[in-house]
Structures are given as structure tokens and as C-alpha cells.
Short mmCIF file of C-alpha atoms in Angstrom, two decimals:
data_model
loop_
_atom_site.label_atom_id
_atom_site.label_comp_id
_atom_site.label_asym_id
_atom_site.label_seq_id
_atom_site.Cartn_x
_atom_site.Cartn_y
_atom_site.Cartn_z
CA UNK F 1 -30.10 9.44 -19.48
CA UNK F 2 -27.56 10.87 -21.90
CA UNK F 3 -26.43 9.16 -25.07
CA UNK F 4 -22.88 9.00 -23.68
CA UNK F 5 -24.00 7.16 -20.58
CA UNK F 6 -26.06 4.71 -22.61
CA UNK F 7 -22.99 3.92 -24.69
CA UNK F 8 -20.95 3.38 -21.55
CA UNK F 9 -23.55 1.05 -20.15
CA UNK F 10 -23.54 -1.01 -23.33
CA UNK F 11 -19.80 -1.44 -22.85
CA UNK F 12 -20.34 -2.96 -19.43
CA UNK F 13 -20.32 -6.70 -18.92
CA UNK F 14 -22.62 -7.93 -16.20
CA UNK F 15 -22.18 -11.16 -14.32
CA UNK F 16 -24.53 -12.31 -11.57
CA UNK F 17 -23.12 -14.63 -8.95
CA UNK F 18 -25.55 -16.75 -6.98
CA UNK F 19 -24.25 -18.14 -3.72
CA UNK F 20 -24.66 -21.73 -2.56
CA UNK F 21 -28.18 -22.85 -1.72
CA UNK F 22 -29.03 -22.93 1.94
CA UNK F 23 -30.86 -25.93 3.33
CA UNK F 24 -33.09 -23.93 5.67
CA UNK F 25 -35.89 -21.74 4.28
CA UNK F 26 -35.06 -18.06 4.26
CA UNK F 27 -36.43 -14.77 3.04
CA UNK F 28 -35.62 -13.61 -0.47
CA UNK F 29 -32.08 -12.21 -0.44
CA UNK F 30 -31.47 -8.56 -1.20
CA UNK F 31 -29.04 -7.64 -3.96
CA UNK F 32 -26.05 -5.31 -3.88
CA UNK F 33 -24.92 -4.19 -7.32
CA UNK F 34 -21.18 -3.52 -7.54
CA UNK F 35 -19.20 -1.96 -10.37
CA UNK F 36 -15.63 -3.27 -10.74
CA UNK F 37 -12.73 -2.92 -13.18
CA UNK F 38 -12.17 -6.60 -14.04
CA UNK F 39 -13.43 -9.96 -12.82
CA UNK F 40 -9.92 -11.44 -12.45
CA UNK F 41 -8.17 -8.38 -10.98
CA UNK F 42 -6.31 -9.37 -7.81
CA UNK F 43 -7.76 -6.29 -6.14
CA UNK F 44 -11.07 -8.16 -6.09
CA UNK F 45 -9.77 -11.51 -4.84
CA UNK F 46 -11.38 -10.93 -1.42
CA UNK F 47 -14.70 -10.05 -3.07
CA UNK F 48 -14.60 -13.14 -5.27
CA UNK F 49 -13.57 -15.32 -2.32
CA UNK F 50 -16.59 -14.11 -0.36
CA UNK F 51 -18.87 -15.00 -3.28
CA UNK F 52 -17.29 -18.45 -3.61
CA UNK F 53 -17.42 -19.12 0.14
CA UNK F 54 -21.05 -18.01 0.42
CA UNK F 55 -20.34 -15.51 3.18
CA UNK F 56 -22.56 -12.87 1.53
CA UNK F 57 -25.36 -15.36 0.93
CA UNK F 58 -25.11 -16.42 4.56
CA UNK F 59 -26.20 -12.88 5.46
CA UNK F 60 -29.07 -12.82 2.99
CA UNK F 61 -27.13 -10.83 0.42
CA UNK F 62 -26.69 -11.55 -3.28
CA UNK F 63 -23.96 -9.69 -5.14
CA UNK F 64 -24.26 -8.63 -8.77
CA UNK F 65 -21.02 -7.55 -10.45
CA UNK F 66 -20.78 -5.28 -13.48
CA UNK F 67 -17.44 -4.74 -15.22
CA UNK F 68 -16.91 -1.21 -16.52
CA UNK F 69 -14.26 -0.24 -19.03
CA UNK F 70 -12.76 2.62 -17.08
CA UNK F 71 -13.57 4.88 -14.18
CA UNK F 72 -15.92 7.30 -15.95
CA UNK F 73 -18.63 4.75 -16.90
CA UNK F 74 -18.55 3.37 -13.35
CA UNK F 75 -18.84 6.86 -11.88
CA UNK F 76 -21.82 7.62 -14.14
CA UNK F 77 -23.51 4.35 -13.22
CA UNK F 78 -23.08 5.14 -9.53
CA UNK F 79 -24.51 8.63 -9.98
CA UNK F 80 -27.50 7.20 -11.87
CA UNK F 81 -28.21 4.60 -9.17
CA UNK F 82 -27.38 1.68 -11.47
CA UNK F 83 -24.96 0.29 -8.86
CA UNK F 84 -24.66 0.78 -5.11
CA UNK F 85 -20.87 0.80 -4.87
CA UNK F 86 -17.96 0.83 -7.31
CA UNK F 87 -14.29 -0.01 -7.04
CA UNK F 88 -12.38 3.25 -7.30
CA UNK F 89 -9.07 4.92 -6.61
CA UNK F 90 -9.29 7.49 -3.80
CA UNK F 91 -7.88 10.22 -6.12
CA UNK F 92 -10.80 9.49 -8.44
CA UNK F 93 -13.22 9.86 -5.53
CA UNK F 94 -11.51 13.14 -4.62
CA UNK F 95 -12.11 14.42 -8.16
CA UNK F 96 -15.78 13.39 -8.01
CA UNK F 97 -16.20 14.94 -4.57
CA UNK F 98 -14.61 18.19 -5.73
CA UNK F 99 -17.15 18.28 -8.58
CA UNK F 100 -19.98 18.02 -6.07
CA UNK F 101 -20.86 14.41 -6.89
CA UNK F 102 -21.20 13.50 -3.22
CA UNK F 103 -19.13 10.33 -3.48
CA UNK F 104 -17.44 8.76 -0.47
CA UNK F 105 -15.10 5.82 0.19
CA UNK F 106 -16.98 3.30 2.35
CA UNK F 107 -14.06 0.93 2.92
CA UNK F 108 -10.62 -0.02 1.64
CA UNK F 109 -10.10 -2.76 -0.92
CA UNK F 110 -6.42 -2.90 0.01
CA UNK F 111 -3.76 -0.98 1.89
CA UNK F 112 -0.67 -1.86 -0.14
CA UNK F 113 0.77 -2.16 -3.63
CA UNK F 114 2.09 -5.70 -3.32
CA UNK F 115 2.73 -7.41 -6.69
CA UNK F 116 2.36 -4.17 -8.67
CA UNK F 117 5.23 -3.15 -10.94
CA UNK F 118 6.27 -0.68 -13.58
CA UNK F 119 7.82 -2.91 -16.23
CA UNK F 120 9.78 -2.37 -19.39
CA UNK F 121 10.57 -4.94 -22.07
CA UNK F 122 13.80 -6.88 -21.64
CA UNK F 123 14.73 -5.70 -25.15
CA UNK F 124 14.05 -2.03 -24.38
CA UNK F 125 16.92 0.46 -24.01
CA UNK F 126 15.08 1.93 -20.99
CA UNK F 127 17.05 1.28 -17.80
CA UNK F 128 15.75 3.99 -15.44
CA UNK F 129 12.66 6.13 -14.95
CA UNK F 130 14.23 9.19 -16.57
CA UNK F 131 14.46 7.24 -19.84
CA UNK F 132 10.65 7.26 -20.05
CA UNK F 133 10.49 11.02 -20.71
CA UNK F 134 8.17 11.55 -23.68
CA UNK F 135 7.57 7.78 -24.01
CA UNK F 136 4.37 5.72 -23.90
CA UNK F 137 3.31 3.94 -20.70
CA UNK F 138 0.46 1.44 -20.83
CA UNK F 139 -2.26 1.61 -18.18
CA UNK F 140 -5.61 -0.15 -17.85
CA UNK F 141 -7.79 2.96 -17.83
CA UNK F 142 -7.74 6.65 -17.03
CA UNK F 143 -8.62 7.47 -13.44
CA UNK F 144 -7.83 3.99 -12.13
CA UNK F 145 -5.06 2.56 -9.99
CA UNK F 146 -2.66 1.94 -12.90
CA UNK F 147 -3.08 5.59 -13.91
CA UNK F 148 -2.44 6.63 -10.29
CA UNK F 149 0.76 4.56 -10.07
CA UNK F 150 2.04 5.69 -13.47
CA UNK F 151 1.55 9.31 -12.40
CA UNK F 152 3.47 8.70 -9.19
CA UNK F 153 6.40 7.22 -11.14
CA UNK F 154 6.86 10.16 -13.51
CA UNK F 155 6.34 12.72 -10.76
CA UNK F 156 9.07 11.02 -8.76
CA UNK F 157 11.68 12.01 -11.35
CA UNK F 158 9.96 15.10 -12.78
CA UNK F 159 9.27 13.91 -16.32
CA UNK F 160 6.27 13.78 -18.64
CA UNK F 161 5.06 10.71 -20.50
CA UNK F 162 2.04 9.59 -22.53
CA UNK F 163 -0.33 7.21 -20.76
CA UNK F 164 -2.01 4.75 -23.13
CA UNK F 165 -5.19 3.07 -21.75
CA UNK F 166 -5.35 -0.46 -23.17
CA UNK F 167 -8.13 -1.98 -21.08
CA UNK F 168 -6.68 -5.37 -20.11
CA UNK F 169 -3.40 -6.79 -18.90
CA UNK F 170 -3.01 -9.28 -21.79
CA UNK F 171 -3.30 -6.36 -24.22
CA UNK F 172 -0.79 -4.37 -22.17
CA UNK F 173 1.64 -7.30 -22.07
CA UNK F 174 1.41 -7.74 -25.85
CA UNK F 175 2.01 -4.03 -26.41
CA UNK F 176 5.03 -4.10 -24.09
CA UNK F 177 6.60 -7.12 -25.79
CA UNK F 178 6.00 -5.72 -29.28
CA UNK F 179 7.51 -2.33 -28.44
CA UNK F 180 4.28 -0.39 -28.94
CA UNK F 181 4.81 1.03 -25.45
CA UNK F 182 8.03 1.49 -23.52
CA UNK F 183 6.61 0.59 -20.12
CA UNK F 184 3.46 -0.73 -18.46
CA UNK F 185 1.99 -0.74 -14.96
CA UNK F 186 1.38 -4.46 -14.46
CA UNK F 187 0.27 -6.59 -11.55
CA UNK F 188 -0.57 -10.06 -10.38
CA UNK F 189 0.27 -13.24 -12.34
CA UNK F 190 0.71 -11.33 -15.61
CA UNK F 191 3.55 -9.28 -14.15
CA UNK F 192 5.09 -12.32 -12.47
CA UNK F 193 5.07 -14.33 -15.70
CA UNK F 194 6.74 -11.52 -17.65
CA UNK F 195 9.42 -11.09 -14.97
CA UNK F 196 10.20 -14.76 -14.31
CA UNK F 197 10.29 -15.60 -18.03
CA UNK F 198 12.84 -12.85 -18.64
CA UNK F 199 10.58 -10.95 -21.03
CA UNK F 200 10.41 -7.85 -18.83
CA UNK F 201 12.52 -5.93 -16.33
CA UNK F 202 11.31 -4.14 -13.21
CA UNK F 203 11.67 -0.36 -13.12
CA UNK F 204 9.59 0.06 -9.95
CA UNK F 205 8.41 -2.51 -7.41
CA UNK F 206 5.53 -0.47 -6.02
CA UNK F 207 5.07 -2.80 -3.06
CA UNK F 208 8.57 -1.94 -1.83
CA UNK F 209 8.77 1.73 -2.78
CA UNK F 210 5.39 3.15 -1.85
CA UNK F 211 4.51 4.05 1.75
CA UNK F 212 1.30 2.81 3.35
CA UNK F 213 -1.63 4.16 1.41
CA UNK F 214 -5.05 3.14 0.13
CA UNK F 215 -4.78 2.61 -3.63
CA UNK F 216 -8.28 1.22 -4.02
CA UNK F 217 -11.58 1.50 -2.18
CA UNK F 218 -15.26 0.85 -2.66
CA UNK F 219 -17.04 4.14 -3.21
CA UNK F 220 -20.71 4.97 -2.86
CA UNK F 221 -22.72 8.17 -2.75
CA UNK F 222 -25.01 9.88 -0.30
CA UNK F 223 -28.16 8.81 -2.14
CA UNK F 224 -27.36 5.10 -1.69
CA UNK F 225 -26.04 5.46 1.85
CA UNK F 226 -29.31 6.98 3.06
CA UNK F 227 -31.10 3.65 2.62
CA UNK F 228 -28.29 1.18 1.90
CA UNK F 229 -26.42 1.29 5.19
CA UNK F 230 -27.67 -2.13 6.42
CA UNK F 231 -26.76 -3.64 3.03
CA UNK F 232 -23.21 -2.30 3.31
CA UNK F 233 -22.93 -3.75 6.82
CA UNK F 234 -23.85 -7.19 5.44
CA UNK F 235 -21.35 -6.72 2.62
CA UNK F 236 -18.45 -5.92 4.92
CA UNK F 237 -19.42 -8.69 7.33
CA UNK F 238 -19.21 -11.21 4.49
CA UNK F 239 -15.98 -9.65 3.22
CA UNK F 240 -14.26 -9.93 6.61
CA UNK F 241 -15.41 -13.51 7.19
CA UNK F 242 -14.09 -14.56 3.76
CA UNK F 243 -10.73 -12.91 4.43
CA UNK F 244 -10.36 -14.85 7.66
CA UNK F 245 -11.29 -18.10 5.92
CA UNK F 246 -8.72 -17.41 3.21
CA UNK F 247 -5.98 -17.08 5.83
CA UNK F 248 -7.11 -19.94 8.07
CA UNK F 249 -7.79 -22.58 5.39
CA UNK F 250 -4.96 -22.67 2.85
CA UNK F 251 -6.32 -25.78 1.10
CA UNK F 252 -9.63 -24.02 0.43
CA UNK F 253 -7.82 -20.85 -0.65
CA UNK F 254 -5.61 -22.75 -3.11
CA UNK F 255 -8.63 -24.52 -4.65
CA UNK F 256 -10.38 -21.17 -4.96
CA UNK F 257 -7.36 -19.53 -6.65
CA UNK F 258 -6.99 -22.47 -9.04
CA UNK F 259 -10.58 -21.95 -10.18
CA UNK F 260 -10.50 -18.14 -10.03
CA UNK F 261 -7.39 -17.76 -12.19
CA UNK F 262 -7.88 -20.99 -14.19
CA UNK F 263 -4.30 -21.84 -13.27
CA UNK F 264 -2.83 -25.27 -12.51
CA UNK F 265 0.91 -24.57 -12.21
CA UNK F 266 1.77 -25.15 -8.50
CA UNK F 267 4.53 -22.52 -8.56
CA UNK F 268 2.22 -19.87 -9.98
CA UNK F 269 -0.50 -20.80 -7.49
CA UNK F 270 1.95 -20.54 -4.59
CA UNK F 271 2.96 -17.08 -5.81
CA UNK F 272 -0.67 -16.07 -6.14
CA UNK F 273 -1.48 -17.38 -2.67
CA UNK F 274 1.34 -15.45 -1.00
CA UNK F 275 0.37 -12.33 -2.93
CA UNK F 276 -3.33 -12.75 -2.19
CA UNK F 277 -2.64 -12.97 1.54
CA UNK F 278 -1.76 -9.29 1.36
CA UNK F 279 -4.97 -8.53 -0.52
CA UNK F 280 -7.18 -10.27 2.02
CA UNK F 281 -6.11 -8.37 5.11
CA UNK F 282 -9.60 -8.54 6.54
CA UNK F 283 -9.62 -4.97 7.84
CA UNK F 284 -11.15 -2.52 5.37
CA UNK F 285 -11.02 0.45 7.74
CA UNK F 286 -8.93 3.50 6.94
CA UNK F 287 -7.94 6.72 8.68
CA UNK F 288 -7.18 10.33 7.83
CA UNK F 289 -3.40 9.83 7.80
CA UNK F 290 -3.64 7.03 5.24
CA UNK F 291 -5.99 9.05 3.04
CA UNK F 292 -3.76 12.12 3.26
CA UNK F 293 -0.75 10.05 2.17
CA UNK F 294 -2.73 8.64 -0.76
CA UNK F 295 -3.88 12.08 -1.91
CA UNK F 296 -0.37 13.50 -1.61
CA UNK F 297 1.12 10.66 -3.66
CA UNK F 298 -1.45 11.24 -6.39
CA UNK F 299 -0.76 14.97 -6.49
CA UNK F 300 -4.43 15.93 -6.22
CA UNK F 301 -6.10 18.56 -4.05
CA UNK F 302 -9.04 17.79 -1.78
CA UNK F 303 -11.33 20.83 -1.72
CA UNK F 304 -13.76 19.35 0.79
CA UNK F 305 -13.33 18.36 4.45
CA UNK F 306 -11.57 15.01 4.94
CA UNK F 307 -14.66 13.72 6.78
CA UNK F 308 -16.57 13.85 3.49
CA UNK F 309 -14.03 11.63 1.70
CA UNK F 310 -14.31 8.40 3.68
CA UNK F 311 -16.28 6.62 6.38
CA UNK F 312 -15.85 3.44 8.42
CA UNK F 313 -19.44 3.59 9.69
CA UNK F 314 -20.63 0.47 7.84
CA UNK F 315 -17.72 -1.80 8.78
CA UNK F 316 -18.47 -4.16 11.69
CA UNK F 317 -16.40 -3.80 14.84
CA UNK F 318 -13.20 -5.79 14.41
CA UNK F 319 -12.69 -8.51 17.05
#
């Protein structure tokens, strides 16, 4: 293990979630270790809902989540076998695959950019994308979805800008309001609060402007897949069941969101529910056309066959 990797691992925050106890005796559950970007990221609302609903535990699966500060530490942990899957942007998986890392997307986290925005401060002189030439744009981390979306924005108008990784949305919001950055790729309740309070203006509503694509997936590698296929099948089975529960039982979903986001404002919760419906689509499968669109938007080159980039083999048949 290198010194750099050890330092990255020390930066990780690990949280173990234990599902509800079952009344009937059962064999000791197996554990799937997952690396993610943030515990309260809306991209992981389906994952967290499955943990809360016990749909993983129902299948004899415990889930252990580790938060990594950026894509590189997560990629290193995956390569070292510290986790079985990680949340990743497909362009990041392309880069790893091109390097010979043998990574592969094993299912989509989401298929849309709903509730993602490029924002500027209400006090900023910036009124259009071209005004960001040479300016600072806040992102969460290099190689992640915010980096991907920021790149798409500047490529759209042919400008260059400096991307500043700030780690968390509260830090990004503070930097935007103080003028330390001219724009920020924001999402979820943080973006909504800035917009509705009049503190920020929308430069891009990614949910409206981007075509269908796969901005986030769970990635694994060939070493894990060789023995972890049945574990992934349990994972996706629990994921799909939780998504269906989220849609079918609004009262349960609202209680979950209230606890998940530690939010009590009914208006904010309604916004989060409507947004979360689009993040709990219940179908994590993807196809070549969607992946090609994602790669094209990111401006990256896939040097391997498309079949090596993603698989739907571990996702149960949709009924």
C-alpha cells in the first residue's frame, strides 16, 4: 500500500448501517462495502431508502458505506479491494478503463440531471455562460459529476474556466455568496434554497438542457465481479424494491426524507419528494446509446470496446 493511498483512506469516513432485526432466525448476513461521495447526496437517496426500508437486509445483505473525498481515493480503494463498488461518473470509469484498471459500470444510479444547476450569485455581474471565461467555478471534487457538468457548460460556449473543488455543498454555497467563486454546480435542497431565497440565479438548469444520459453509476472491477456477482444481484434486488416502495407509499417516503435530510419544512420536503421521484426510477439498466451520449457530453474518448464499459448482468429481470 502506498503512502498516498493510506492518506486517502484516513480521509474517508466510514458509516455502517445495520438493517432492522428480523424475527425469524437467519444465517449471518454478508456485507457489501460501497464507496460514495456523500451520505446526504440526492444521488444516493435510493440507496439510503433501501437501507432504511430493510430491503437489503431482507436478502441477507448488510451494506457498509464509506465516504471518500473525491474520485481518486474511491478508485484506489476499489483497486485495492477495500470496497466492492463505488459511486462514479461514467467518464471517470472510462478514464480508469483506458488506464487498464478493469473497471466497469454495473448499474445506473440515475438517468437524468433533475435538480442540478449551474448557479451564480444574485449579486454577481455574470448573466450568461460566456461571462465565466477565466472565472472560478466551484465543484465538489475532480472527476465527479459536478466536474462533469461544469465541463459540459464551458464546452457548450467554448470557454475556459478554473474549477475549484470545495468538497461539500455548504462550503460551495458559502463561497458563491461571498464572491470567492463566480459560479457553482449545485443540486438538491441546497440549490433550491439558494434559488428560492433570491441569493442565486440559474445559469443552467441541467435537468432541462441535457439529453438523456447516465451521469452516475456504481462501478466495480473484474476482481470483485468474479466472486461478487450474487452479492450484486442481492444489492440490485433490494435497490429496486426500495424504489417501488418509495413511489407506492408517499407517507413512508416523506417520513424517510424528513429523517434523511433532517428537514421539517413541508414545502422543502414536498420539493425533495418530487425531485427524489426522479432519482428512484427503479430501473438501473443502461444501454450503449445512453453510454455513448454520456461519453460524448463529457468530451472523453473510450479506447476500449463499449462492452467493457458497462454490464446489466447483475440486475434482476424487470417485471
